[in-house]
Amino acid sequence: MPAIEVKGLDKRFGPIHAVRNVSFSVQQGEVLGFLGPNGAGKSTTMKMITGFLEPTDGTVLVNGHDVLTDPIRVKASIGYLPEGAPAYGEMTVRRFLEFVAEIRGYKGAEQRQRVDRVVELVHLDGVLNQTVETLSKGFKRRVGVAQALLHDPQVLVMDEPTDGLDPNQKHEVRSLIKEMAEHKAIVISTHILEEVDAVCSRAIIIAAGQILFDGTPEELKSQSESGDYDDAFRAITSRFYAGQGEATQS
């Protein structure tokens, strides 16, 4: 059984058709790079997978649980890093992680162990007693990663996990993703194509809410004569938009 199974997912916001009949599955041990230009529908799709947005049509199963009919079990098995990594700015980093642990049902010694583990994993020791609002963008992102990992979820959904990080921090987060990959199903949304090469075992390209490509990083690279990810991405998306223009004109 796939860890994530998306079938015919569709989302409309009034006249805007943000996601159009998207279907894919993710197995344990896979790191799926979810790629696309701005406004492609990446974040909207992730919000539907994690239960933050209700689909207009289609279904999402996470570890066999339907996101609409069994949302609590879905959320219990997912670690989610949303766009912007929202947090309570007035809380210290330690208090925020303790708060997330409480929501996840951890108390006492187990809560302390969970918090200590993610602090060590994401290297937050030096800012534990700072309020979140005083942190740099990079450290705020790290706090977001930490809360997503706190309950050691089977499924990780991360929207731009390295956004705002410096090169050393990016390397640390990518290394962490690779370490976890064997035992989890991981979906990362990104516009940084080097991330595909660094951590992903598979890539999907979406534009205007539709899947244009689904394959391995090597298969993606082969879409470019120069063997370059950026060129391959441009070739796939530009062909699609060119085709849309021709269809409109005809």
Coordinates of C-alpha atoms in Angstrom, one line a residue:
M1 CA 0.0 0.0 0.0
P2 CA 1.4 3.4 -0.9
A3 CA 2.1 5.8 2.0
I4 CA 0.4 8.6 0.0
E5 CA -2.2 7.9 -2.7
V6 CA -3.7 10.9 -4.6
K7 CA -6.5 10.2 -7.0
G8 CA -8.2 12.7 -9.4
L9 CA -7.4 15.6 -7.1
D10 CA -9.1 18.8 -8.1
K11 CA -9.4 22.3 -6.5
R12 CA -11.3 25.4 -7.6
F13 CA -11.3 28.8 -6.0
G14 CA -14.3 30.3 -7.7
P15 CA -13.3 30.8 -11.4
I16 CA -9.7 29.8 -10.7
H17 CA -9.0 26.1 -11.4
A18 CA -5.9 25.7 -9.2
V19 CA -5.4 21.9 -9.4
R20 CA -6.7 19.7 -12.2
N21 CA -7.3 16.0 -11.9
V22 CA -3.9 15.3 -10.3
S23 CA -3.1 11.6 -9.5
F24 CA 0.1 10.1 -8.1
S25 CA 1.3 7.8 -5.2
V26 CA 4.4 7.9 -3.0
Q27 CA 5.9 4.8 -1.4
Q28 CA 7.9 4.5 1.8
G29 CA 11.6 5.1 0.9
E30 CA 10.8 7.6 -1.8
V31 CA 11.7 11.3 -1.7
L32 CA 9.5 13.0 -4.2
G33 CA 10.4 16.5 -5.5
F34 CA 7.3 18.4 -6.3
L35 CA 8.3 21.0 -8.8
G36 CA 6.7 23.8 -10.7
P37 CA 6.7 27.5 -11.5
N38 CA 5.1 30.0 -9.1
G39 CA 1.3 29.6 -9.0
A40 CA 1.5 26.0 -10.4
G41 CA -0.6 24.5 -7.7
K42 CA 2.2 22.9 -5.6
S43 CA 1.3 24.4 -2.2
T44 CA -2.5 23.9 -2.9
T45 CA -1.9 20.2 -3.6
M46 CA 0.2 19.8 -0.4
K47 CA -2.5 21.5 1.7
M48 CA -5.1 19.1 0.4
I49 CA -2.8 16.1 1.1
T50 CA -2.3 17.2 4.7
G51 CA -6.0 18.1 5.3
F52 CA -5.6 21.9 5.5
L53 CA -7.7 22.4 2.3
E54 CA -10.7 20.4 1.2
P55 CA -10.6 19.1 -2.4
T56 CA -13.3 20.2 -4.8
D57 CA -13.1 16.6 -6.1
G58 CA -10.9 13.5 -5.8
T59 CA -9.4 11.6 -2.9
V60 CA -6.2 11.5 -0.8
L61 CA -5.2 8.4 1.3
V62 CA -2.4 8.6 3.8
N63 CA -1.3 5.2 5.1
G64 CA -4.8 4.0 4.0
H65 CA -6.7 6.7 5.8
D66 CA -8.9 9.1 3.9
V67 CA -8.1 12.7 4.5
L68 CA -11.8 13.7 4.4
T69 CA -13.3 10.9 6.5
D70 CA -10.4 10.1 8.9
P71 CA -8.5 13.4 9.2
I72 CA -7.2 12.9 12.7
R73 CA -5.3 9.7 11.8
V74 CA -4.0 11.4 8.7
K75 CA -2.6 14.3 10.6
A76 CA -1.2 12.0 13.3
S77 CA 0.9 10.2 10.6
I78 CA 2.1 13.3 8.8
G79 CA 4.8 15.8 9.6
Y80 CA 4.0 19.0 7.7
L81 CA 6.2 22.0 7.1
P82 CA 3.9 24.6 5.5
E83 CA 4.9 27.5 3.3
G84 CA 6.3 30.3 5.5
A85 CA 6.7 28.0 8.6
P86 CA 4.1 29.8 10.8
A87 CA 4.8 29.8 14.5
Y88 CA 3.8 31.8 17.6
G89 CA 6.3 34.6 17.5
E90 CA 6.0 35.5 21.2
M91 CA 7.0 32.0 22.3
T92 CA 10.5 30.9 22.9
V93 CA 11.7 28.1 20.6
R94 CA 11.7 25.7 23.5
R95 CA 8.2 26.6 24.6
F96 CA 6.9 26.4 21.0
L97 CA 8.3 22.9 20.6
E98 CA 6.9 21.9 23.9
F99 CA 3.5 23.3 22.8
V100 CA 3.6 21.2 19.6
A101 CA 4.6 18.1 21.7
E102 CA 1.6 18.7 24.0
I103 CA -0.7 18.9 21.0
R104 CA 0.7 15.6 19.7
G105 CA -0.1 14.1 23.1
Y106 CA 3.4 13.9 24.7
K107 CA 3.9 14.6 28.4
G108 CA 6.7 14.5 31.0
A109 CA 9.8 12.6 30.1
E110 CA 8.7 11.6 26.7
Q111 CA 7.9 15.2 25.8
R112 CA 11.4 16.3 26.9
Q113 CA 13.0 13.5 24.9
R114 CA 11.1 14.4 21.8
V115 CA 12.0 18.1 22.1
D116 CA 15.7 17.3 22.8
R117 CA 15.9 15.0 19.9
V118 CA 14.7 17.5 17.3
V119 CA 16.7 20.3 18.8
E120 CA 19.8 18.2 18.3
L121 CA 18.7 17.0 14.8
V122 CA 18.1 20.5 13.5
H123 CA 20.8 22.3 15.6
L124 CA 18.6 24.7 17.6
D125 CA 20.6 24.6 20.8
G126 CA 21.9 28.1 20.6
V127 CA 18.5 29.8 20.1
L128 CA 16.3 27.7 22.5
N129 CA 15.5 30.6 24.8
Q130 CA 15.0 33.2 22.1
T131 CA 11.5 34.1 21.0
V132 CA 10.6 32.9 17.6
E133 CA 9.9 36.5 16.3
T134 CA 13.6 37.5 17.0
L135 CA 15.0 34.6 14.9
S136 CA 16.5 35.0 11.4
K137 CA 14.6 33.6 8.5
G138 CA 16.9 30.6 8.4
F139 CA 16.4 29.7 12.1
K140 CA 12.6 30.2 11.8
R141 CA 12.7 27.6 9.0
R142 CA 14.7 25.3 11.2
V143 CA 12.1 25.6 13.9
G144 CA 9.5 24.7 11.3
V145 CA 11.4 21.6 10.3
A146 CA 11.8 20.6 14.0
Q147 CA 8.1 20.8 14.7
A148 CA 7.4 18.6 11.6
L149 CA 9.8 15.9 12.9
L150 CA 8.8 16.0 16.5
H151 CA 6.5 13.0 16.4
D152 CA 8.8 11.0 14.1
P153 CA 6.1 10.7 11.4
Q154 CA 5.9 8.1 8.7
V155 CA 5.1 10.7 6.1
L156 CA 6.8 14.1 5.7
V157 CA 5.3 16.9 3.5
M158 CA 7.7 19.9 3.3
D159 CA 7.0 23.0 1.4
E160 CA 10.3 24.7 0.4
P161 CA 12.2 23.1 3.3
T162 CA 15.5 25.0 2.6
D163 CA 13.9 28.4 1.8
G164 CA 16.0 31.1 3.5
L165 CA 18.8 28.9 4.7
D166 CA 22.4 29.6 4.0
P167 CA 24.5 27.0 2.1
N168 CA 25.7 25.3 5.3
Q169 CA 22.1 25.1 6.7
K170 CA 20.9 23.8 3.3
H171 CA 23.5 21.0 3.4
E172 CA 22.4 20.0 6.9
V173 CA 18.7 19.9 6.0
R174 CA 19.4 17.9 2.8
S175 CA 21.6 15.5 4.7
L176 CA 18.8 15.0 7.3
I177 CA 16.3 14.3 4.6
K178 CA 18.6 11.7 3.0
E179 CA 19.1 10.1 6.4
M180 CA 15.3 9.8 7.0
A181 CA 14.4 8.7 3.5
E182 CA 14.8 5.0 4.0
H183 CA 12.1 4.8 6.6
K184 CA 9.7 7.5 5.5
A185 CA 7.7 8.7 2.5
I186 CA 8.8 12.3 1.8
V187 CA 7.4 15.0 -0.4
I188 CA 9.3 18.2 -0.8
S189 CA 8.0 21.2 -2.8
T190 CA 10.8 23.2 -4.2
H191 CA 11.8 25.6 -7.0
I192 CA 15.5 24.9 -6.4
L193 CA 16.3 22.3 -9.0
E194 CA 19.7 21.3 -7.4
E195 CA 17.6 19.9 -4.6
V196 CA 16.3 17.2 -7.0
D197 CA 19.8 16.0 -7.6
A198 CA 20.8 16.4 -3.9
V199 CA 17.9 14.5 -2.2
C200 CA 15.2 13.2 -4.5
S201 CA 14.6 9.8 -5.9
R202 CA 11.7 11.0 -8.1
A203 CA 10.4 14.3 -9.5
I204 CA 7.0 15.6 -10.6
I205 CA 6.6 18.8 -12.5
I206 CA 3.3 20.6 -12.3
A207 CA 2.1 23.7 -14.2
A208 CA -1.4 25.3 -14.2
G209 CA -2.5 22.6 -11.8
Q210 CA -1.6 19.7 -14.2
I211 CA 1.2 17.1 -14.0
L212 CA 3.6 17.5 -17.0
F213 CA 6.3 15.1 -15.9
D214 CA 6.7 12.2 -13.4
G215 CA 10.0 10.3 -13.4
T216 CA 13.4 9.8 -11.9
P217 CA 16.0 12.6 -11.7
E218 CA 17.9 10.9 -14.5
E219 CA 14.8 10.8 -16.7
L220 CA 14.2 14.5 -16.0
K221 CA 17.8 15.4 -16.9
S222 CA 17.4 13.5 -20.2
Q223 CA 14.7 15.9 -21.2
S224 CA 17.5 18.4 -21.8
E225 CA 20.1 18.1 -24.6
S226 CA 22.7 19.5 -22.2
G227 CA 21.7 17.2 -19.3
D228 CA 20.9 20.2 -17.1
Y229 CA 17.9 20.2 -14.7
D230 CA 17.2 23.9 -15.3
D231 CA 17.1 23.4 -19.1
A232 CA 14.9 20.3 -18.7
F233 CA 12.5 22.2 -16.5
R234 CA 12.3 25.1 -18.9
A235 CA 11.8 22.8 -21.9
I236 CA 9.0 20.9 -20.3
T237 CA 7.1 23.9 -18.9
S238 CA 7.7 26.1 -22.0
R239 CA 6.3 23.4 -24.3
F240 CA 3.2 23.2 -22.1
Y241 CA 2.6 27.0 -22.0
A242 CA 3.3 27.3 -25.8
G243 CA 0.7 24.6 -26.4
Q244 CA -1.8 26.4 -24.2
G245 CA -1.2 29.6 -26.2
E246 CA -1.8 27.7 -29.5
A247 CA -4.9 26.2 -28.1
T248 CA -6.2 29.6 -27.1
Q249 CA -5.5 31.1 -30.5
S250 CA -7.2 28.3 -32.3

